């Protein structure tokens, strides 16, 4: 297959591009800076572009079998109105311009990232793809983001909306933020630790993308998260065990709110999302449980 990946130089995108190449696909990577592209391969080409603007890069959207849309500014950090606008535009405008660039009647598979933030904070409710959207910033963003992707269906594209959980992998993402605290003996639960934490191991995410590419009967929202969500305190315990460090230094909710403002609700909110559609289609997770997933990140040579 000929596949274009936006956000190709990011944590998830770089790993996914390498995996696609290993399956003999032809890959075009799209990102802001060619300097960040570390893949050298005869079937790989990197295109540097600002995808929030239309431009010549859209010419690469013709004659594709699939597009995997991962572009978006990181949500981690204190949110100002300017930062929120960047988070929003990096997703909405990129997705809009990709959809606009697809050729009518081409039959492209368009796999576009979204997030379990779609559901908002829902306590102990078990959340499947059939549940409605929440009302907070990330929920409203996800609704609009998915709406832009669905426009591609008007051009006969098969649209899959990947509602991603927190991705656990080596060398980046959430683990790169958490591991240093535990190594310094100051790791532990966030807030009361009872909020549900939807997660997926990076290898399972990549395998799920291959699975979705190969199954033309799957479309619409798909929760990409492990079948066994855990509470935040269970994640902390798994990290502590894998690193042989204590996991009893909680970060009080009021401290998190003071430090991070509105973004704190992302860490303190609760989403007990499950991969109903993947399970219905018999997808097999390599890492369904948190301890094995964390061990694979921290001690990959032992797996």
Short mmCIF file of N, CA and C in Angstrom, two decimals, residues 35-204:
data_model
loop_
_atom_site.label_atom_id
_atom_site.label_comp_id
_atom_site.label_asym_id
_atom_site.label_seq_id
_atom_site.Cartn_x
_atom_site.Cartn_y
_atom_site.Cartn_z
N UNK A 35 14.45 17.99 9.64
CA UNK A 35 15.56 17.71 10.56
C UNK A 35 15.17 16.68 11.61
N UNK A 36 13.86 16.55 11.88
CA UNK A 36 13.40 15.61 12.89
C UNK A 36 13.15 14.21 12.34
N UNK A 37 13.23 14.06 11.03
CA UNK A 37 13.00 12.76 10.42
C UNK A 37 14.28 11.93 10.47
N UNK A 38 14.22 10.79 11.14
CA UNK A 38 15.41 9.96 11.31
C UNK A 38 15.36 8.67 10.49
N UNK A 39 14.34 8.53 9.67
CA UNK A 39 14.17 7.29 8.91
C UNK A 39 14.85 7.43 7.55
N UNK A 40 15.73 6.51 7.24
CA UNK A 40 16.35 6.43 5.92
C UNK A 40 15.99 5.06 5.35
N UNK A 41 15.21 5.09 4.26
CA UNK A 41 14.71 3.83 3.71
C UNK A 41 14.33 4.08 2.24
N UNK A 42 14.58 3.13 1.37
CA UNK A 42 14.26 3.34 -0.05
C UNK A 42 12.77 3.53 -0.35
N UNK A 43 11.91 3.06 0.55
CA UNK A 43 10.46 3.23 0.33
C UNK A 43 9.87 4.33 1.21
N UNK A 44 10.74 5.22 1.71
CA UNK A 44 10.27 6.30 2.58
C UNK A 44 10.69 7.65 2.03
N UNK A 45 9.75 8.58 2.02
CA UNK A 45 10.03 9.95 1.62
C UNK A 45 9.40 10.89 2.64
N UNK A 46 10.17 11.87 3.12
CA UNK A 46 9.67 12.83 4.10
C UNK A 46 9.40 14.16 3.42
N UNK A 47 8.25 14.75 3.74
CA UNK A 47 7.87 16.05 3.20
C UNK A 47 7.70 17.01 4.37
N UNK A 48 8.46 18.10 4.37
CA UNK A 48 8.34 19.11 5.42
C UNK A 48 7.31 20.15 5.00
N UNK A 49 6.29 20.37 5.86
CA UNK A 49 5.23 21.32 5.51
C UNK A 49 4.47 21.73 6.76
N UNK A 50 3.88 22.91 6.70
CA UNK A 50 2.94 23.36 7.73
C UNK A 50 1.55 22.94 7.28
N UNK A 51 1.05 21.86 7.87
CA UNK A 51 -0.21 21.29 7.41
C UNK A 51 -1.44 22.08 7.88
N UNK A 52 -1.21 23.10 8.72
CA UNK A 52 -2.35 23.96 9.08
C UNK A 52 -2.66 24.94 7.95
N UNK A 53 -1.82 24.91 6.91
CA UNK A 53 -2.05 25.77 5.74
C UNK A 53 -2.12 24.89 4.49
N UNK A 54 -3.02 25.23 3.56
CA UNK A 54 -3.01 24.49 2.29
C UNK A 54 -1.72 24.79 1.55
N UNK A 55 -1.30 23.85 0.70
CA UNK A 55 -0.06 24.07 -0.02
C UNK A 55 0.28 22.92 -0.94
N UNK A 56 1.46 22.96 -1.53
CA UNK A 56 1.89 21.91 -2.46
C UNK A 56 1.89 20.51 -1.84
N UNK A 57 2.03 20.44 -0.50
CA UNK A 57 2.04 19.12 0.15
C UNK A 57 0.77 18.33 -0.12
N UNK A 58 -0.33 19.03 -0.41
CA UNK A 58 -1.60 18.33 -0.67
C UNK A 58 -1.55 17.51 -1.95
N UNK A 59 -0.59 17.82 -2.84
CA UNK A 59 -0.46 17.04 -4.07
C UNK A 59 -0.10 15.59 -3.78
N UNK A 60 0.56 15.36 -2.63
CA UNK A 60 0.93 13.99 -2.26
C UNK A 60 -0.26 13.16 -1.79
N UNK A 61 -1.45 13.78 -1.69
CA UNK A 61 -2.64 13.05 -1.25
C UNK A 61 -3.33 12.33 -2.39
N UNK A 62 -2.84 12.52 -3.61
CA UNK A 62 -3.43 11.81 -4.76
C UNK A 62 -2.82 10.43 -4.89
N UNK A 63 -3.61 9.51 -5.38
CA UNK A 63 -3.17 8.14 -5.64
C UNK A 63 -2.63 7.43 -4.41
N UNK A 64 -3.26 7.67 -3.28
CA UNK A 64 -2.89 6.99 -2.03
C UNK A 64 -3.89 5.88 -1.72
N UNK A 65 -3.39 4.85 -1.07
CA UNK A 65 -4.29 3.82 -0.55
C UNK A 65 -4.82 4.20 0.83
N UNK A 66 -3.99 4.92 1.61
CA UNK A 66 -4.40 5.27 2.97
C UNK A 66 -3.68 6.51 3.45
N UNK A 67 -4.34 7.23 4.35
CA UNK A 67 -3.75 8.35 5.09
C UNK A 67 -3.95 8.07 6.57
N UNK A 68 -2.87 8.22 7.34
CA UNK A 68 -2.97 8.10 8.80
C UNK A 68 -2.62 9.46 9.37
N UNK A 69 -3.59 10.09 9.99
CA UNK A 69 -3.48 11.48 10.42
C UNK A 69 -3.21 11.55 11.92
N UNK A 70 -1.96 11.89 12.26
CA UNK A 70 -1.54 11.94 13.66
C UNK A 70 -1.11 13.35 14.10
N UNK A 71 -1.20 14.32 13.21
CA UNK A 71 -0.66 15.65 13.50
C UNK A 71 -1.43 16.33 14.61
N UNK A 72 -0.71 17.06 15.46
CA UNK A 72 -1.35 17.83 16.53
C UNK A 72 -0.35 18.23 17.59
N UNK A 73 -0.44 19.47 18.02
CA UNK A 73 0.42 19.97 19.10
C UNK A 73 0.13 19.21 20.39
N UNK A 74 1.17 18.91 21.16
CA UNK A 74 1.00 18.21 22.43
C UNK A 74 0.06 18.98 23.36
N UNK A 75 -0.79 18.24 24.07
CA UNK A 75 -1.70 18.88 25.02
C UNK A 75 -1.06 19.03 26.40
N UNK A 76 0.12 18.44 26.61
CA UNK A 76 0.73 18.45 27.94
C UNK A 76 1.36 19.80 28.26
N UNK A 77 1.00 20.36 29.37
CA UNK A 77 1.52 21.65 29.81
C UNK A 77 0.40 22.58 30.21
N UNK A 78 0.75 23.71 30.77
CA UNK A 78 -0.26 24.68 31.21
C UNK A 78 -0.92 25.33 29.99
N UNK A 79 -2.23 25.38 30.01
CA UNK A 79 -2.97 25.92 28.89
C UNK A 79 -3.24 27.42 29.08
N UNK A 80 -2.84 28.20 28.11
CA UNK A 80 -3.31 29.58 27.98
C UNK A 80 -4.29 29.58 26.82
N UNK A 81 -4.97 30.68 26.59
CA UNK A 81 -5.87 30.74 25.45
C UNK A 81 -5.10 30.57 24.15
N UNK A 82 -3.88 31.13 24.11
CA UNK A 82 -3.06 30.98 22.90
C UNK A 82 -2.66 29.53 22.68
N UNK A 83 -2.28 28.84 23.75
CA UNK A 83 -1.89 27.43 23.64
C UNK A 83 -3.09 26.59 23.21
N UNK A 84 -4.25 26.84 23.80
CA UNK A 84 -5.45 26.09 23.42
C UNK A 84 -5.79 26.30 21.95
N UNK A 85 -5.57 27.51 21.46
CA UNK A 85 -5.84 27.79 20.06
C UNK A 85 -4.87 27.01 19.16
N UNK A 86 -3.59 26.91 19.59
CA UNK A 86 -2.62 26.13 18.82
C UNK A 86 -2.99 24.64 18.83
N UNK A 87 -3.39 24.14 19.98
CA UNK A 87 -3.80 22.74 20.08
C UNK A 87 -4.96 22.47 19.13
N UNK A 88 -5.91 23.38 19.12
CA UNK A 88 -7.10 23.21 18.29
C UNK A 88 -6.76 23.31 16.80
N UNK A 89 -6.07 24.38 16.42
CA UNK A 89 -5.82 24.60 15.00
C UNK A 89 -4.90 23.54 14.40
N UNK A 90 -3.94 23.05 15.18
CA UNK A 90 -3.03 22.03 14.66
C UNK A 90 -3.80 20.76 14.28
N UNK A 91 -4.89 20.49 14.93
CA UNK A 91 -5.71 19.32 14.64
C UNK A 91 -6.80 19.60 13.61
N UNK A 92 -7.57 20.64 13.87
CA UNK A 92 -8.72 20.94 13.01
C UNK A 92 -8.26 21.30 11.60
N UNK A 93 -7.30 22.21 11.49
CA UNK A 93 -6.90 22.69 10.16
C UNK A 93 -6.16 21.62 9.38
N UNK A 94 -5.28 20.87 10.04
CA UNK A 94 -4.59 19.78 9.34
C UNK A 94 -5.59 18.78 8.78
N UNK A 95 -6.52 18.35 9.63
CA UNK A 95 -7.50 17.36 9.19
C UNK A 95 -8.37 17.89 8.06
N UNK A 96 -8.74 19.16 8.15
CA UNK A 96 -9.54 19.79 7.09
C UNK A 96 -8.78 19.78 5.77
N UNK A 97 -7.51 20.15 5.82
CA UNK A 97 -6.73 20.25 4.58
C UNK A 97 -6.42 18.87 3.99
N UNK A 98 -6.25 17.87 4.85
CA UNK A 98 -6.07 16.51 4.34
C UNK A 98 -7.35 16.06 3.63
N UNK A 99 -8.49 16.26 4.26
CA UNK A 99 -9.76 15.86 3.66
C UNK A 99 -9.99 16.58 2.33
N UNK A 100 -9.65 17.86 2.29
CA UNK A 100 -9.81 18.64 1.06
C UNK A 100 -8.92 18.13 -0.05
N UNK A 101 -7.74 17.62 0.32
CA UNK A 101 -6.77 17.19 -0.68
C UNK A 101 -7.03 15.82 -1.27
N UNK A 102 -7.89 15.02 -0.64
CA UNK A 102 -8.17 13.69 -1.17
C UNK A 102 -8.94 13.79 -2.48
N UNK A 103 -8.60 12.91 -3.41
CA UNK A 103 -9.27 12.92 -4.70
C UNK A 103 -10.65 12.26 -4.58
N UNK A 104 -11.69 12.87 -5.16
CA UNK A 104 -13.03 12.28 -5.12
C UNK A 104 -13.05 10.90 -5.78
N UNK A 105 -13.75 9.98 -5.15
CA UNK A 105 -13.90 8.65 -5.72
C UNK A 105 -12.68 7.77 -5.63
N UNK A 106 -11.66 8.21 -4.91
CA UNK A 106 -10.40 7.47 -4.82
C UNK A 106 -10.51 6.24 -3.93
N UNK A 107 -11.44 6.27 -2.97
CA UNK A 107 -11.62 5.14 -2.07
C UNK A 107 -10.52 4.98 -1.05
N UNK A 108 -9.89 6.09 -0.67
CA UNK A 108 -8.79 6.06 0.30
C UNK A 108 -9.30 5.67 1.69
N UNK A 109 -8.50 4.94 2.43
CA UNK A 109 -8.76 4.72 3.85
C UNK A 109 -8.14 5.88 4.63
N UNK A 110 -8.97 6.59 5.38
CA UNK A 110 -8.51 7.75 6.15
C UNK A 110 -8.64 7.42 7.63
N UNK A 111 -7.51 7.11 8.25
CA UNK A 111 -7.48 6.80 9.68
C UNK A 111 -7.00 8.04 10.40
N UNK A 112 -7.89 8.68 11.13
CA UNK A 112 -7.58 9.98 11.74
C UNK A 112 -7.63 9.89 13.25
N UNK A 113 -6.59 10.42 13.88
CA UNK A 113 -6.52 10.39 15.34
C UNK A 113 -7.59 11.27 15.96
N UNK A 114 -8.08 10.83 17.10
CA UNK A 114 -8.90 11.62 18.01
C UNK A 114 -8.45 11.16 19.40
N UNK A 115 -9.29 11.27 20.40
CA UNK A 115 -8.86 10.83 21.72
C UNK A 115 -10.04 10.45 22.60
N UNK A 116 -9.77 9.69 23.65
CA UNK A 116 -10.83 9.34 24.59
C UNK A 116 -11.29 10.57 25.37
N UNK A 117 -10.55 11.68 25.22
CA UNK A 117 -11.04 12.95 25.76
C UNK A 117 -12.38 13.33 25.18
N UNK A 118 -12.77 12.70 24.08
CA UNK A 118 -14.10 12.89 23.47
C UNK A 118 -15.22 12.74 24.50
N UNK A 119 -15.03 11.82 25.45
CA UNK A 119 -16.11 11.47 26.38
C UNK A 119 -16.21 12.40 27.59
N UNK A 120 -15.18 13.24 27.81
CA UNK A 120 -15.16 14.04 29.02
C UNK A 120 -14.89 13.17 30.23
N UNK A 121 -14.91 13.77 31.41
CA UNK A 121 -14.67 13.02 32.65
C UNK A 121 -15.98 12.38 33.10
N UNK A 122 -15.99 11.03 33.20
CA UNK A 122 -17.25 10.31 33.41
C UNK A 122 -17.22 9.35 34.60
N UNK A 123 -16.31 9.60 35.54
CA UNK A 123 -16.31 8.78 36.75
C UNK A 123 -16.06 7.31 36.46
N UNK A 124 -16.93 6.44 37.01
CA UNK A 124 -16.76 5.00 36.87
C UNK A 124 -17.53 4.42 35.68
N UNK A 125 -18.18 5.26 34.89
CA UNK A 125 -18.93 4.76 33.73
C UNK A 125 -18.00 4.06 32.75
N UNK A 126 -18.41 2.89 32.27
CA UNK A 126 -17.66 2.19 31.24
C UNK A 126 -18.04 2.82 29.89
N UNK A 127 -17.03 3.27 29.14
CA UNK A 127 -17.27 4.07 27.94
C UNK A 127 -16.91 3.28 26.68
N UNK A 128 -17.90 3.10 25.81
CA UNK A 128 -17.67 2.48 24.51
C UNK A 128 -17.87 3.52 23.41
N UNK A 129 -17.65 3.10 22.19
CA UNK A 129 -17.78 4.01 21.05
C UNK A 129 -19.19 4.55 20.89
N UNK A 130 -20.16 3.93 21.55
CA UNK A 130 -21.56 4.37 21.43
C UNK A 130 -21.92 5.51 22.39
N UNK A 131 -21.02 5.83 23.32
CA UNK A 131 -21.33 6.84 24.32
C UNK A 131 -21.18 8.25 23.76
N UNK A 132 -21.97 9.20 24.29
CA UNK A 132 -21.96 10.57 23.77
C UNK A 132 -20.72 11.35 24.22
N UNK A 133 -20.53 12.49 23.60
CA UNK A 133 -19.39 13.35 23.91
C UNK A 133 -19.61 14.10 25.22
N UNK A 134 -18.50 14.50 25.84
CA UNK A 134 -18.55 15.36 27.02
C UNK A 134 -18.67 16.82 26.62
N UNK A 135 -18.38 17.71 27.59
CA UNK A 135 -18.60 19.14 27.36
C UNK A 135 -17.35 19.99 27.58
N UNK A 136 -16.25 19.40 28.04
CA UNK A 136 -15.07 20.22 28.34
C UNK A 136 -14.28 20.53 27.06
N UNK A 137 -13.15 21.19 27.21
CA UNK A 137 -12.38 21.65 26.05
C UNK A 137 -11.98 20.50 25.14
N UNK A 138 -11.39 19.42 25.70
CA UNK A 138 -10.95 18.33 24.87
C UNK A 138 -12.11 17.59 24.21
N UNK A 139 -13.23 17.50 24.91
CA UNK A 139 -14.40 16.84 24.33
C UNK A 139 -14.92 17.63 23.14
N UNK A 140 -15.05 18.94 23.31
CA UNK A 140 -15.54 19.77 22.20
C UNK A 140 -14.56 19.77 21.04
N UNK A 141 -13.25 19.80 21.36
CA UNK A 141 -12.23 19.71 20.33
C UNK A 141 -12.35 18.40 19.56
N UNK A 142 -12.52 17.29 20.27
CA UNK A 142 -12.59 15.98 19.63
C UNK A 142 -13.80 15.89 18.71
N UNK A 143 -14.92 16.44 19.13
CA UNK A 143 -16.12 16.43 18.27
C UNK A 143 -15.84 17.16 16.97
N UNK A 144 -15.25 18.34 17.06
CA UNK A 144 -14.96 19.14 15.86
C UNK A 144 -13.88 18.48 15.00
N UNK A 145 -12.88 17.91 15.64
CA UNK A 145 -11.78 17.21 14.96
C UNK A 145 -12.33 16.04 14.15
N UNK A 146 -13.17 15.23 14.78
CA UNK A 146 -13.76 14.10 14.10
C UNK A 146 -14.68 14.55 12.97
N UNK A 147 -15.38 15.67 13.20
CA UNK A 147 -16.26 16.20 12.17
C UNK A 147 -15.50 16.55 10.90
N UNK A 148 -14.30 17.13 11.05
CA UNK A 148 -13.49 17.46 9.88
C UNK A 148 -13.07 16.19 9.14
N UNK A 149 -12.71 15.15 9.88
CA UNK A 149 -12.30 13.89 9.25
C UNK A 149 -13.45 13.26 8.48
N UNK A 150 -14.64 13.33 9.04
CA UNK A 150 -15.80 12.67 8.41
C UNK A 150 -16.18 13.30 7.08
N UNK A 151 -15.72 14.53 6.85
CA UNK A 151 -15.98 15.16 5.54
C UNK A 151 -15.36 14.35 4.42
N UNK A 152 -14.27 13.63 4.73
CA UNK A 152 -13.61 12.81 3.72
C UNK A 152 -14.53 11.71 3.19
N UNK A 153 -15.52 11.31 3.99
CA UNK A 153 -16.45 10.28 3.53
C UNK A 153 -17.25 10.75 2.32
N UNK A 154 -17.40 12.07 2.19
CA UNK A 154 -18.12 12.62 1.03
C UNK A 154 -17.34 12.40 -0.26
N UNK A 155 -16.04 12.07 -0.12
CA UNK A 155 -15.22 11.76 -1.29
C UNK A 155 -14.99 10.25 -1.44
N UNK A 156 -15.85 9.48 -0.81
CA UNK A 156 -15.85 8.01 -0.84
C UNK A 156 -14.72 7.40 -0.03
N UNK A 157 -14.10 8.17 0.86
CA UNK A 157 -13.07 7.61 1.74
C UNK A 157 -13.72 6.80 2.86
N UNK A 158 -13.03 5.75 3.27
CA UNK A 158 -13.44 5.03 4.50
C UNK A 158 -12.77 5.74 5.67
N UNK A 159 -13.56 6.29 6.57
CA UNK A 159 -13.02 7.10 7.66
C UNK A 159 -13.08 6.31 8.96
N UNK A 160 -11.91 6.17 9.60
CA UNK A 160 -11.80 5.54 10.91
C UNK A 160 -11.30 6.59 11.89
N UNK A 161 -11.99 6.76 13.00
CA UNK A 161 -11.65 7.76 14.01
C UNK A 161 -11.02 7.06 15.20
N UNK A 162 -9.69 7.17 15.32
CA UNK A 162 -8.98 6.49 16.41
C UNK A 162 -9.07 7.33 17.68
N UNK A 163 -9.89 6.90 18.64
CA UNK A 163 -9.96 7.59 19.92
C UNK A 163 -8.89 6.99 20.83
N UNK A 164 -7.74 7.66 20.86
CA UNK A 164 -6.57 7.12 21.53
C UNK A 164 -6.63 7.30 23.03
N UNK A 165 -6.22 6.25 23.75
CA UNK A 165 -5.91 6.39 25.16
C UNK A 165 -4.49 6.93 25.30
N UNK A 166 -4.01 7.04 26.52
CA UNK A 166 -2.63 7.49 26.75
C UNK A 166 -1.69 6.40 26.26
N UNK A 167 -0.74 6.78 25.40
CA UNK A 167 0.14 5.81 24.76
C UNK A 167 1.38 5.60 25.62
N UNK A 168 1.65 4.35 25.96
CA UNK A 168 2.81 4.00 26.78
C UNK A 168 3.86 3.35 25.89
N UNK A 169 4.99 4.02 25.74
CA UNK A 169 6.05 3.49 24.90
C UNK A 169 7.41 4.03 25.31
N UNK A 170 8.44 3.40 24.78
CA UNK A 170 9.81 3.78 25.13
C UNK A 170 10.23 5.02 24.36
N UNK A 171 10.84 5.97 25.06
CA UNK A 171 11.47 7.10 24.38
C UNK A 171 10.59 8.30 24.14
N UNK A 172 9.43 8.35 24.76
CA UNK A 172 8.58 9.52 24.55
C UNK A 172 7.22 9.35 25.19
N UNK A 173 6.32 10.29 24.89
CA UNK A 173 4.96 10.20 25.40
C UNK A 173 4.86 10.36 26.90
N UNK A 174 3.80 9.82 27.47
CA UNK A 174 3.52 9.99 28.89
C UNK A 174 4.60 9.38 29.78
N UNK A 175 5.18 8.26 29.35
CA UNK A 175 6.18 7.60 30.19
C UNK A 175 7.42 8.47 30.37
N UNK A 176 7.76 9.23 29.34
CA UNK A 176 8.92 10.12 29.46
C UNK A 176 8.69 11.20 30.50
N UNK A 177 7.41 11.52 30.77
CA UNK A 177 7.08 12.50 31.80
C UNK A 177 7.08 11.88 33.20
N UNK A 178 6.65 10.61 33.28
CA UNK A 178 6.44 9.98 34.59
C UNK A 178 7.68 9.30 35.16
N UNK A 179 8.46 8.66 34.30
CA UNK A 179 9.59 7.86 34.79
C UNK A 179 10.59 8.66 35.61
N UNK A 180 10.99 9.87 35.19
CA UNK A 180 11.98 10.61 36.00
C UNK A 180 11.53 10.86 37.44
N UNK A 181 10.23 11.13 37.65
CA UNK A 181 9.74 11.38 39.01
C UNK A 181 9.90 10.13 39.87
N UNK A 182 9.57 8.97 39.31
CA UNK A 182 9.69 7.73 40.08
C UNK A 182 11.15 7.40 40.35
N UNK A 183 12.02 7.64 39.36
CA UNK A 183 13.44 7.38 39.59
C UNK A 183 14.01 8.27 40.68
N UNK A 184 13.39 9.44 40.86
CA UNK A 184 13.84 10.38 41.90
C UNK A 184 13.11 10.17 43.22
N UNK A 185 12.38 9.07 43.35
CA UNK A 185 11.68 8.69 44.58
C UNK A 185 10.55 9.67 44.94
N UNK A 186 9.98 10.35 43.94
CA UNK A 186 8.85 11.26 44.22
C UNK A 186 7.64 10.91 43.37
N UNK A 187 7.57 9.66 42.91
CA UNK A 187 6.43 9.22 42.11
C UNK A 187 5.28 8.74 42.97
N UNK A 188 4.09 8.82 42.41
CA UNK A 188 2.91 8.33 43.12
C UNK A 188 1.64 8.73 42.40
N UNK A 189 0.50 8.44 42.99
CA UNK A 189 -0.78 8.75 42.36
C UNK A 189 -0.98 10.26 42.21
N UNK A 190 -1.83 10.62 41.26
CA UNK A 190 -2.23 12.01 41.07
C UNK A 190 -3.61 12.20 41.70
N UNK A 191 -3.74 13.21 42.55
CA UNK A 191 -5.00 13.41 43.26
C UNK A 191 -5.28 12.23 44.17
N UNK A 192 -6.55 11.77 44.18
CA UNK A 192 -6.89 10.63 45.04
C UNK A 192 -6.53 9.29 44.40
N UNK A 193 -6.11 9.34 43.13
CA UNK A 193 -5.66 8.12 42.44
C UNK A 193 -6.77 7.21 41.99
N UNK A 194 -8.03 7.59 42.22
CA UNK A 194 -9.14 6.70 41.87
C UNK A 194 -9.69 6.95 40.47
N UNK A 195 -9.17 7.99 39.78
CA UNK A 195 -9.66 8.27 38.43
C UNK A 195 -9.15 7.20 37.46
N UNK A 196 -10.02 6.83 36.51
CA UNK A 196 -9.68 5.79 35.55
C UNK A 196 -8.74 6.33 34.49
N UNK A 197 -7.80 5.49 34.11
CA UNK A 197 -6.72 5.87 33.22
C UNK A 197 -6.77 4.97 31.98
N UNK A 198 -7.26 5.47 30.84
CA UNK A 198 -7.30 4.66 29.62
C UNK A 198 -5.95 4.70 28.93
N UNK A 199 -5.37 3.57 28.65
CA UNK A 199 -4.01 3.50 28.14
C UNK A 199 -3.91 2.46 27.02
N UNK A 200 -2.83 2.54 26.25
CA UNK A 200 -2.52 1.50 25.27
C UNK A 200 -1.01 1.46 25.09
N UNK A 201 -0.46 0.26 25.01
CA UNK A 201 0.97 0.11 24.78
C UNK A 201 1.26 0.42 23.30
N UNK A 202 2.38 1.08 23.04
CA UNK A 202 2.69 1.56 21.70
C UNK A 202 2.68 0.44 20.66
N UNK A 203 3.18 -0.74 21.02
CA UNK A 203 3.17 -1.85 20.07
C UNK A 203 1.76 -2.28 19.73
N UNK A 204 0.86 -2.24 20.70
CA UNK A 204 -0.54 -2.59 20.43
C UNK A 204 -1.21 -1.53 19.57
#
